[in-house]
Amino acid sequence: MTGGLAFEAVSFGYPDGPTALAGIELTVAPGDILLVVGSSGSGKSTLLRAANGLVPHTSGGRFSGNVTVAGRSTRDHPPRELADVVGFVHQDPEAQFVVDRVEADIAFGLENLGGSPAGMRRRVEEVMDALGVAHLRDRNPVTLSGGERQRCAIAGALVTTPSVLVLDEPTSQLDPQGAEDVLAAIARLNADLGTTILIAEHRLERAAPIADLAVLMTDGRLTSAPAAPEFVLAEYPGAPPVTRLGHLLGWNPPPLTVRDARRRARAAESVIPAAPTPDLTAPSGDRLLSARGLDVHLGDLPVLHDITLDIHAGEVIALLGRNGAGKSTLLRTLANLILARRGTIDGTAERAYVPQDPSSLLFRPTVRGEIAETLRLLGRRSPEAVDHWLATLGLTELAERHPRSLSGGERQRVAIAAVAVGGAPVLLLDEPTRGMDAASRHALERAIATHAAAGGAVVLATHDVELAARCASQAVVLGDGEVVASGPAAAVLADSLFAPQVAKVLPGYLTVEQVTIAMEPA
Amino acid sequence: MHRAPATPRPWHSLAWLAWALAAASAVQLAPSPVYVALIVGIAWLMVEAHAPDGPYRSAFPILVALGCIFGVVRVFMAALTTHNGLNVLFTLPHATMPDALGGFTVGGTVESDIVLQAAAVAFTVIGVMAVFGAVNTIWSHYELVQSTPRSFYELGVVVTVALAYIPATIESMRAVREADRARTGGHAVRRGRIVRSILPVLERGMERAVSLAESMDSRGFGIRGPARADIEAGWCVLVALVALAVGFLALVGDGPTTALICGVIGVVALVAGVWRSSRGVQRRTYRRRSLQPGDWWLMFAVALSPLALSAISAAGNSTLAWYASPVEWPRFDPIVAIALVPLLAPLARRTTIPARVEPATAAPDAVVAAVIP
């Protein structure tokens, strides 16, 4: 039996849509981990869905060419007939559970395909051990954390012993710890079982090092032949910071991991100028808001304790901390959505809050209409303001699209524009870069900088230290509902176990951009 | 032979089905508000003792609330359209419908006995809803699906998945509400709020449904049609269900002969269905939980309650039902309360609820779930 996967001259267009895949030629050897890289809308998801016949059997549309998995063509076999050779895992960990008990849900695929009860029993136990979810067997999937859920979903896909596992952005909705666990489990599966893995990801810091090969997709085409990830990612804007650093310093091939980069940096110490002294001056803008001694409970559960925080004009504050540390709760308290039990929030500055999930907000048929809607609700009309925010967040070209037809990162930007257009000086963004590709991230960073420069302030709750390093002026670290560190971002981030990648390689620097500037006169 | 999984649910879902049927029959047999209140209390006790952690915990309050809404509507309708009571409370302006629309009078006199009687009937509906709500927080829908003949399996899974959408949708509605308020910096704009709340919830639900369908398809759902024996068994059970339902209606509607005939047909078809199904192809069910002696004992015990009530009723006990005219307090007879005691039988075992962990903040819906107590 061959465990490989082959795409031959595959082209595809969604019904009434443009071409999504054009002339894909790709062979994945059995046992390889292939990473598919590309911006949102480049056709990654479509390519992955073609691997088990969801495209075209479920999607409809125009399909030509041939996809072969373990000797079977997806033309003749719908996804359910390929369930024993291809496992498929979705990016949304919530939308793939059928049964309300983890163990029974994992067994679902086997029940469909049949087999002896003894064989099923053994298989389910083994798969639970392989993914480290045996202790969760009696739980209801909705009570699990994102990372646990995603590992259970992978177990459910793997229980039929497929030779190929397809993962569509499996970690994009997860926090760093959850992502780490999921990717470690994937690497272990590949090592132990020899499962061929096809994985699409935006956040490459963790995914790239485990991949054997990577391909780059642009507008439905493969723009690079499968090659080692360090070569494919060398010039890719969404590459991990160490890879971009390596490319900047002319290391060939560029490193993928901090460990690798450190070794190279030691050899190249003389080339890199000494780090500039970081700007640690206290904020000078007017004080917009000031929270004093906040205690917040959700129901009976104490979440925040004695939080004190000042927000000045021109500041970008990054709120960091693990899941459950109280970041979202603090933002929602600042937004007046939750009442604090104790403590005060002084200041009359308006604040606007963008929730984690942009889909809670969007309902108009066009992006422009969505942004104008906020002004309409506030009883104002200002096409200039709408155009301004479309431009600031790089949405002008998408203005007439339906928000639901956009990618996660694009939707997030629409939600931010729709909230920011109200003109509140204080913007509260909850996890704004979840599922964002590099282009969306850059647009967002620009918009944050513009807003702060114009006398506003931005508070962002994030797990993404790289984002914090690039755009925050202040950083506040929450732990167990209390502030455990706060101060200028440069100081707080550099002095952390979870420092940005560049700081771990070149102490004193935080971002590739800083290194670029320091290198310029030379 | 493999041991049944050590689930946190100590009773089989079919045993809970028997409990629900017994409790609902008890409501019908003893509709006086005192006894219905006792049964609602028993249902609440079951939720407290046996409901596992998870989104279905809210099914009980939601269904009871639905029952209350229905009850209020019913009382209003009765007060406005029924006018043969004795004690007039007050008189409203009235209009008489044309004969083509039934020719009844809306408004006019509102009588206390009519209102009270309607309220009592509405309370029995609340009682049934409480029983139904309680079992829905407790049993596993999938365990029920696994207990049906193979030919109902696909349909059953679809229904289970659809049920799982109800709590998810309620959570999603809350998130959307909050996002709407946050959008305008905390001011609530009432105008058009329904559209703004409903559209995102629906669209999100659709998106999720599509990904779930993809996921189920990828996991081989529906790969094989049912075997012949399964189809035959399915038809038998369908006939049984229809016959039993008609029989029940005939029983309520005073048609004992029809009820008996339908009942016999139903039982015969049910037995045939189960027999045919067991003769069919081996079902590929993973660790299907079979009924243990304890489950049988529970089913037997709870059945005592409606049997005892029937006996009490046949003996001419006048406290079982309550009538509003002449107005008097509902009377209480300890013998009826004793007849309800078997409904407490599920308390004989305890549910070990798996440790409740902090909900993840990674998933937006989970955050919302943490906010809703």
Coordinates of N, CA and C in Angstrom, one line a residue, chain A residues 6-173:
Chain A
A6 N -1.0 12.4 -4.7 CA -0.6 13.0 -5.9 C -1.6 13.9 -6.5
F7 N -1.3 15.1 -6.9 CA -2.2 16.0 -7.6 C -1.6 16.1 -9.0
E8 N -2.5 15.8 -10.0 CA -2.0 15.9 -11.4 C -2.9 16.9 -12.1
A9 N -2.3 18.0 -12.6 CA -2.9 19.0 -13.4 C -4.3 19.4 -12.8
V10 N -4.3 19.7 -11.5 CA -5.6 19.9 -10.9 C -6.0 21.4 -11.0
S11 N -7.2 21.7 -11.6 CA -7.7 23.0 -11.6 C -9.1 23.0 -11.1
F12 N -9.5 24.1 -10.4 CA -10.8 24.1 -9.8 C -11.3 25.5 -9.7
G13 N -12.6 25.7 -9.9 CA -13.3 27.0 -9.6 C -14.5 26.7 -8.8
Y14 N -14.8 27.5 -7.8 CA -16.1 27.4 -7.1 C -17.2 27.8 -8.0
P15 N -18.4 27.3 -7.7 CA -19.6 27.7 -8.5 C -19.7 29.2 -8.5
D16 N -19.9 29.8 -9.6 CA -20.0 31.3 -9.8 C -18.8 32.0 -9.2
G17 N -17.7 31.3 -9.0 CA -16.5 32.0 -8.4 C -15.3 31.9 -9.4
P18 N -14.3 32.7 -9.1 CA -13.1 32.7 -9.9 C -12.3 31.4 -9.7
T19 N -11.3 31.2 -10.5 CA -10.5 30.0 -10.4 C -9.8 30.0 -9.0
A20 N -9.9 28.9 -8.3 CA -9.3 28.8 -7.0 C -8.0 28.0 -7.0
L21 N -7.9 27.0 -7.9 CA -6.7 26.2 -8.1 C -6.4 26.2 -9.6
A22 N -5.2 26.4 -10.0 CA -4.8 26.4 -11.4 C -3.6 25.5 -11.7
G23 N -3.8 24.4 -12.4 CA -2.7 23.5 -12.8 C -1.8 23.1 -11.7
I24 N -2.4 22.5 -10.6 CA -1.5 22.1 -9.5 C -0.9 20.7 -9.8
E25 N 0.4 20.7 -9.8 CA 1.1 19.4 -9.9 C 1.9 19.2 -8.6
L26 N 1.6 18.2 -7.9 CA 2.2 18.1 -6.6 C 2.2 16.6 -6.1
T27 N 3.3 16.1 -5.7 CA 3.4 14.7 -5.2 C 4.0 14.8 -3.7
V28 N 3.3 14.1 -2.8 CA 3.8 14.1 -1.5 C 4.2 12.6 -1.2
A29 N 5.4 12.4 -0.9 CA 5.9 11.1 -0.7 C 5.4 10.6 0.7
P30 N 5.2 9.2 0.8 CA 4.7 8.7 2.0 C 5.6 9.1 3.2
G31 N 5.0 9.5 4.3 CA 5.8 9.8 5.5 C 6.3 11.2 5.6
D32 N 6.1 12.0 4.6 CA 6.5 13.4 4.6 C 5.5 14.3 5.3
I33 N 6.1 15.4 5.9 CA 5.2 16.5 6.4 C 5.4 17.6 5.4
L34 N 4.3 18.0 4.7 CA 4.3 19.1 3.7 C 3.6 20.2 4.2
L35 N 4.2 21.4 4.3 CA 3.6 22.6 4.8 C 3.2 23.5 3.6
V36 N 1.9 23.9 3.6 CA 1.5 24.7 2.5 C 1.4 26.2 3.1
V37 N 2.1 27.1 2.4 CA 2.2 28.4 2.9 C 1.6 29.4 1.8
G38 N 0.9 30.4 2.3 CA 0.4 31.4 1.3 C -0.5 32.3 2.1
S39 N -0.8 33.5 1.5 CA -1.7 34.4 2.2 C -3.1 33.9 2.1
S40 N -4.0 34.6 2.9 CA -5.4 34.3 2.9 C -5.9 34.4 1.4
G41 N -6.8 33.4 1.1 CA -7.4 33.5 -0.3 C -6.4 33.0 -1.4
S42 N -5.3 32.4 -1.0 CA -4.4 32.0 -2.0 C -4.7 30.6 -2.5
G43 N -5.7 29.9 -1.9 CA -6.1 28.6 -2.3 C -5.6 27.5 -1.5
K44 N -5.0 27.8 -0.3 CA -4.5 26.7 0.5 C -5.6 25.7 1.0
S45 N -6.7 26.4 1.5 CA -7.8 25.5 2.0 C -8.4 24.7 0.9
T46 N -8.5 25.3 -0.3 CA -9.1 24.5 -1.4 C -8.2 23.3 -1.8
L47 N -6.9 23.6 -1.8 CA -6.0 22.5 -2.1 C -6.1 21.4 -1.1
L48 N -6.2 21.7 0.2 CA -6.3 20.7 1.2 C -7.6 20.0 1.1
R49 N -8.7 20.7 0.7 CA -10.0 20.0 0.6 C -10.0 19.1 -0.6
A50 N -9.2 19.4 -1.6 CA -9.2 18.5 -2.8 C -8.5 17.2 -2.4
A51 N -7.7 17.2 -1.4 CA -7.0 15.9 -1.0 C -7.9 14.8 -0.6
N52 N -9.1 15.1 0.0 CA -10.0 14.0 0.3 C -11.3 14.1 -0.4
G53 N -11.3 14.9 -1.5 CA -12.5 15.0 -2.3 C -13.6 15.9 -1.8
L54 N -13.4 16.6 -0.7 CA -14.4 17.6 -0.3 C -14.6 18.6 -1.4
V55 N -13.5 18.9 -2.1 CA -13.5 19.6 -3.3 C -13.3 18.5 -4.4
P56 N -14.2 18.3 -5.3 CA -15.4 19.0 -5.6 C -16.7 18.4 -5.1
H57 N -16.6 17.2 -4.3 CA -17.9 16.5 -4.0 C -18.8 17.3 -3.1
T58 N -18.3 18.0 -2.1 CA -19.1 18.8 -1.2 C -19.3 20.2 -1.7
S59 N -18.3 20.8 -2.3 CA -18.3 22.2 -2.7 C -19.0 22.5 -4.0
G60 N -19.1 21.4 -4.9 CA -19.6 21.7 -6.3 C -18.5 22.5 -7.0
G61 N -18.8 22.9 -8.2 CA -17.8 23.7 -9.0 C -17.2 22.9 -10.1
R62 N -16.2 23.6 -10.8 CA -15.6 23.0 -12.0 C -14.3 22.4 -11.6
F63 N -14.1 21.1 -11.8 CA -12.9 20.4 -11.3 C -12.3 19.7 -12.5
S64 N -11.0 19.9 -12.7 CA -10.4 19.1 -13.7 C -9.0 18.6 -13.2
G65 N -8.5 17.6 -13.8 CA -7.3 17.0 -13.3 C -7.6 15.8 -12.4
N66 N -6.6 15.4 -11.7 CA -6.8 14.1 -10.9 C -6.1 14.2 -9.6
V67 N -6.7 13.8 -8.5 CA -6.1 13.6 -7.2 C -6.1 12.2 -6.8
T68 N -5.0 11.6 -6.5 CA -4.9 10.2 -6.1 C -4.4 10.1 -4.7
V69 N -5.1 9.4 -3.9 CA -4.7 9.1 -2.5 C -4.6 7.6 -2.3
A70 N -3.5 7.0 -1.9 CA -3.4 5.6 -1.7 C -4.0 4.8 -2.9
G71 N -3.8 5.3 -4.1 CA -4.2 4.6 -5.3 C -5.7 4.8 -5.6
R72 N -6.4 5.6 -4.9 CA -7.8 5.9 -5.2 C -7.9 7.3 -5.7
S73 N -8.7 7.5 -6.8 CA -8.9 8.8 -7.3 C -10.1 9.5 -6.6
T74 N -10.0 10.8 -6.3 CA -11.1 11.5 -5.6 C -12.2 11.7 -6.6
R75 N -12.0 11.5 -7.9 CA -13.1 11.7 -8.8 C -14.1 10.6 -8.6
D76 N -13.7 9.4 -8.3 CA -14.6 8.3 -8.2 C -15.0 8.0 -6.7
H77 N -14.4 8.7 -5.8 CA -14.7 8.4 -4.4 C -15.0 9.7 -3.7
P78 N -16.2 9.8 -3.1 CA -16.5 10.9 -2.3 C -15.8 10.8 -0.9
P79 N -15.7 11.9 -0.2 CA -14.9 11.9 1.1 C -15.2 10.8 2.0
R80 N -16.5 10.4 2.1 CA -16.8 9.3 3.1 C -16.1 8.0 2.7
E81 N -15.9 7.8 1.4 CA -15.3 6.6 0.9 C -13.8 6.6 1.0
L82 N -13.3 7.8 1.4 CA -11.8 8.0 1.5 C -11.5 8.1 3.0
A83 N -12.5 7.9 3.9 CA -12.3 8.2 5.3 C -11.2 7.2 5.9
D84 N -11.0 6.0 5.2 CA -10.1 5.1 5.8 C -8.6 5.4 5.3
V85 N -8.5 6.3 4.3 CA -7.2 6.7 3.8 C -6.7 8.1 4.1
V86 N -7.7 9.0 4.2 CA -7.4 10.4 4.5 C -8.2 10.9 5.7
G87 N -7.5 11.5 6.7 CA -8.1 12.1 7.8 C -8.1 13.6 7.6
F88 N -9.2 14.3 8.0 CA -9.2 15.7 7.7 C -9.6 16.5 9.0
V89 N -8.8 17.5 9.3 CA -9.1 18.3 10.5 C -9.2 19.7 10.1
H90 N -10.2 20.3 10.7 CA -10.7 21.6 10.3 C -10.0 22.7 11.3
Q91 N -10.0 24.0 10.9 CA -9.4 24.9 11.7 C -10.2 25.3 12.9
D92 N -11.5 25.2 12.8 CA -12.4 25.5 13.9 C -12.6 24.3 14.8
P93 N -12.0 24.3 16.0 CA -12.0 23.1 16.8 C -13.5 22.9 17.3
E94 N -14.4 23.9 17.2 CA -15.7 23.6 17.7 C -16.6 22.9 16.8
A95 N -16.3 23.1 15.5 CA -17.3 22.6 14.5 C -17.1 21.2 14.0
Q96 N -16.4 20.4 14.8 CA -16.2 19.1 14.3 C -16.5 17.9 15.2
F97 N -17.3 18.2 16.2 CA -17.7 17.2 17.2 C -19.1 16.7 16.9
V98 N -19.3 15.4 16.9 CA -20.6 14.9 16.6 C -21.3 14.4 17.9
V99 N -20.5 13.8 18.8 CA -21.0 13.2 20.0 C -20.5 14.0 21.2
D100 N -21.3 14.0 22.2 CA -21.1 14.8 23.4 C -20.1 14.2 24.4
R101 N -19.4 13.2 24.0 CA -18.4 12.6 24.9 C -17.2 12.3 24.1
V102 N -16.0 12.7 24.6 CA -14.8 12.6 23.8 C -14.6 11.2 23.2
E103 N -14.6 10.2 24.1 CA -14.3 8.8 23.6 C -15.2 8.4 22.5
A104 N -16.5 8.6 22.7 CA -17.5 8.2 21.7 C -17.3 9.0 20.4
D105 N -16.9 10.2 20.5 CA -16.7 11.0 19.3 C -15.5 10.5 18.6
I106 N -14.5 10.1 19.3 CA -13.3 9.6 18.6 C -13.7 8.3 17.8
A107 N -14.6 7.5 18.4 CA -14.9 6.3 17.8 C -15.9 6.4 16.6
F108 N -16.4 7.7 16.4 CA -17.4 7.9 15.4 C -17.0 7.4 14.0
G109 N -15.8 7.7 13.6 CA -15.4 7.3 12.3 C -15.3 5.8 12.2
L110 N -14.9 5.1 13.2 CA -14.9 3.6 13.2 C -16.3 3.0 13.1
E111 N -17.2 3.6 13.8 CA -18.6 3.1 13.8 C -19.1 3.2 12.4
N112 N -18.7 4.3 11.7 CA -19.2 4.4 10.3 C -18.6 3.4 9.4
L113 N -17.3 3.1 9.6 CA -16.6 2.2 8.6 C -16.8 0.8 9.0
G114 N -17.1 0.5 10.3 CA -17.3 -0.9 10.7 C -16.0 -1.5 11.1
G115 N -16.1 -2.7 11.7 CA -14.9 -3.4 12.1 C -15.3 -4.2 13.3
S116 N -14.4 -5.0 13.8 CA -14.8 -5.9 14.9 C -14.7 -5.0 16.2
P117 N -15.6 -5.3 17.1 CA -15.7 -4.4 18.4 C -14.3 -4.4 19.1
A118 N -13.7 -5.6 19.1 CA -12.4 -5.7 19.8 C -11.4 -4.8 19.1
G119 N -11.3 -4.8 17.8 CA -10.4 -4.0 17.0 C -10.7 -2.5 17.2
M120 N -12.0 -2.1 17.3 CA -12.3 -0.7 17.5 C -11.8 -0.3 18.8
R121 N -12.1 -1.1 19.8 CA -11.8 -0.8 21.2 C -10.3 -0.5 21.3
R122 N -9.5 -1.4 20.7 CA -8.0 -1.2 20.9 C -7.6 0.0 20.1
R123 N -8.1 0.2 18.9 CA -7.7 1.4 18.1 C -8.0 2.7 18.8
V124 N -9.2 2.8 19.4 CA -9.6 4.0 20.1 C -8.6 4.3 21.3
E125 N -8.3 3.3 22.0 CA -7.4 3.4 23.2 C -6.0 3.9 22.7
E126 N -5.5 3.3 21.6 CA -4.2 3.6 21.1 C -4.2 5.1 20.6
V127 N -5.2 5.5 19.8 CA -5.2 6.8 19.3 C -5.3 7.8 20.4
M128 N -6.1 7.5 21.5 CA -6.2 8.5 22.6 C -4.8 8.6 23.2
D129 N -4.0 7.5 23.3 CA -2.7 7.7 23.9 C -1.8 8.4 23.0
A130 N -1.9 8.2 21.7 CA -1.0 8.9 20.7 C -1.2 10.4 20.8
L131 N -2.4 10.8 21.1 CA -2.6 12.3 21.1 C -2.7 12.8 22.6
G132 N -2.5 11.9 23.5 CA -2.5 12.3 24.9 C -3.8 12.9 25.4
V133 N -4.9 12.2 25.0 CA -6.2 12.7 25.4 C -7.0 11.7 26.2
A134 N -6.3 10.6 26.6 CA -7.0 9.5 27.3 C -7.7 10.0 28.6
H135 N -7.1 11.0 29.3 CA -7.7 11.5 30.5 C -8.9 12.4 30.3
L136 N -9.2 12.7 29.0 CA -10.3 13.5 28.7 C -11.5 12.7 28.3
R137 N -11.4 11.4 28.3 CA -12.4 10.5 27.6 C -13.9 10.8 28.0
D138 N -14.1 11.1 29.2 CA -15.5 11.2 29.7 C -16.0 12.7 29.6
R139 N -15.2 13.6 29.1 CA -15.6 15.0 29.1 C -16.4 15.3 27.9
N140 N -17.2 16.3 28.0 CA -18.0 16.8 26.8 C -17.0 17.8 26.1
P141 N -16.8 17.6 24.8 CA -15.8 18.4 24.0 C -16.0 19.9 24.2
V142 N -17.2 20.4 24.4 CA -17.3 21.8 24.6 C -16.8 22.4 25.9
T143 N -16.5 21.5 26.8 CA -15.9 21.9 28.1 C -14.3 21.9 28.0
L144 N -13.8 21.6 26.9 CA -12.3 21.5 26.8 C -11.7 22.8 26.3
S145 N -10.4 22.9 26.5 CA -9.7 24.1 26.0 C -9.5 23.9 24.5
G146 N -9.2 25.0 23.8 CA -9.0 24.9 22.3 C -8.0 23.8 21.9
G147 N -6.8 23.8 22.6 CA -5.8 22.8 22.2 C -6.2 21.4 22.5
E148 N -6.9 21.2 23.6 CA -7.4 19.8 23.9 C -8.4 19.4 22.9
R149 N -9.3 20.3 22.5 CA -10.3 20.0 21.5 C -9.7 19.6 20.2
Q150 N -8.7 20.4 19.8 CA -8.1 20.2 18.5 C -7.4 18.8 18.5
R151 N -6.7 18.4 19.6 CA -6.1 17.1 19.7 C -7.1 16.0 19.7
C152 N -8.3 16.2 20.3 CA -9.4 15.2 20.2 C -9.9 15.1 18.8
A153 N -10.0 16.2 18.1 CA -10.4 16.2 16.7 C -9.4 15.4 15.8
I154 N -8.1 15.6 16.1 CA -7.1 14.9 15.3 C -7.2 13.4 15.6
A155 N -7.5 13.1 16.9 CA -7.7 11.6 17.3 C -8.8 11.1 16.5
G156 N -9.9 11.8 16.4 CA -11.1 11.4 15.6 C -10.8 11.1 14.2
A157 N -9.9 11.9 13.6 CA -9.6 11.8 12.2 C -8.6 10.6 12.0
L158 N -7.9 10.3 13.0 CA -6.8 9.3 12.9 C -7.2 7.9 13.2
V159 N -8.4 7.8 13.8 CA -8.8 6.5 14.3 C -9.1 5.5 13.2
T160 N -9.3 5.9 12.0 CA -9.5 5.0 10.9 C -8.2 4.6 10.3
T161 N -7.0 4.9 10.9 CA -5.7 4.6 10.4 C -5.5 5.1 9.0
P162 N -5.8 6.4 8.7 CA -5.5 6.9 7.4 C -4.0 7.0 7.2
S163 N -3.6 6.9 5.9 CA -2.2 7.0 5.6 C -1.8 8.5 5.4
V164 N -2.9 9.3 5.2 CA -2.6 10.8 5.0 C -3.5 11.5 6.0
L165 N -2.9 12.5 6.6 CA -3.7 13.4 7.5 C -3.6 14.8 7.0
V166 N -4.8 15.4 6.8 CA -4.8 16.8 6.2 C -5.3 17.7 7.3
L167 N -4.5 18.8 7.6 CA -4.8 19.7 8.7 C -4.9 21.1 8.1
D168 N -6.1 21.7 8.2 CA -6.3 23.0 7.7 C -6.1 24.1 8.8
E169 N -5.0 24.7 8.9 CA -4.7 25.7 9.9 C -5.1 25.2 11.3
P170 N -4.6 24.0 11.7 CA -5.0 23.4 13.0 C -4.8 24.3 14.2
T171 N -3.8 25.2 14.1 CA -3.5 26.0 15.4 C -3.9 27.4 15.3
S172 N -4.6 27.8 14.2 CA -4.8 29.3 14.1 C -5.8 29.8 15.1
Q173 N -6.6 29.0 15.7 CA -7.6 29.5 16.7 C -7.0 29.3 18.1

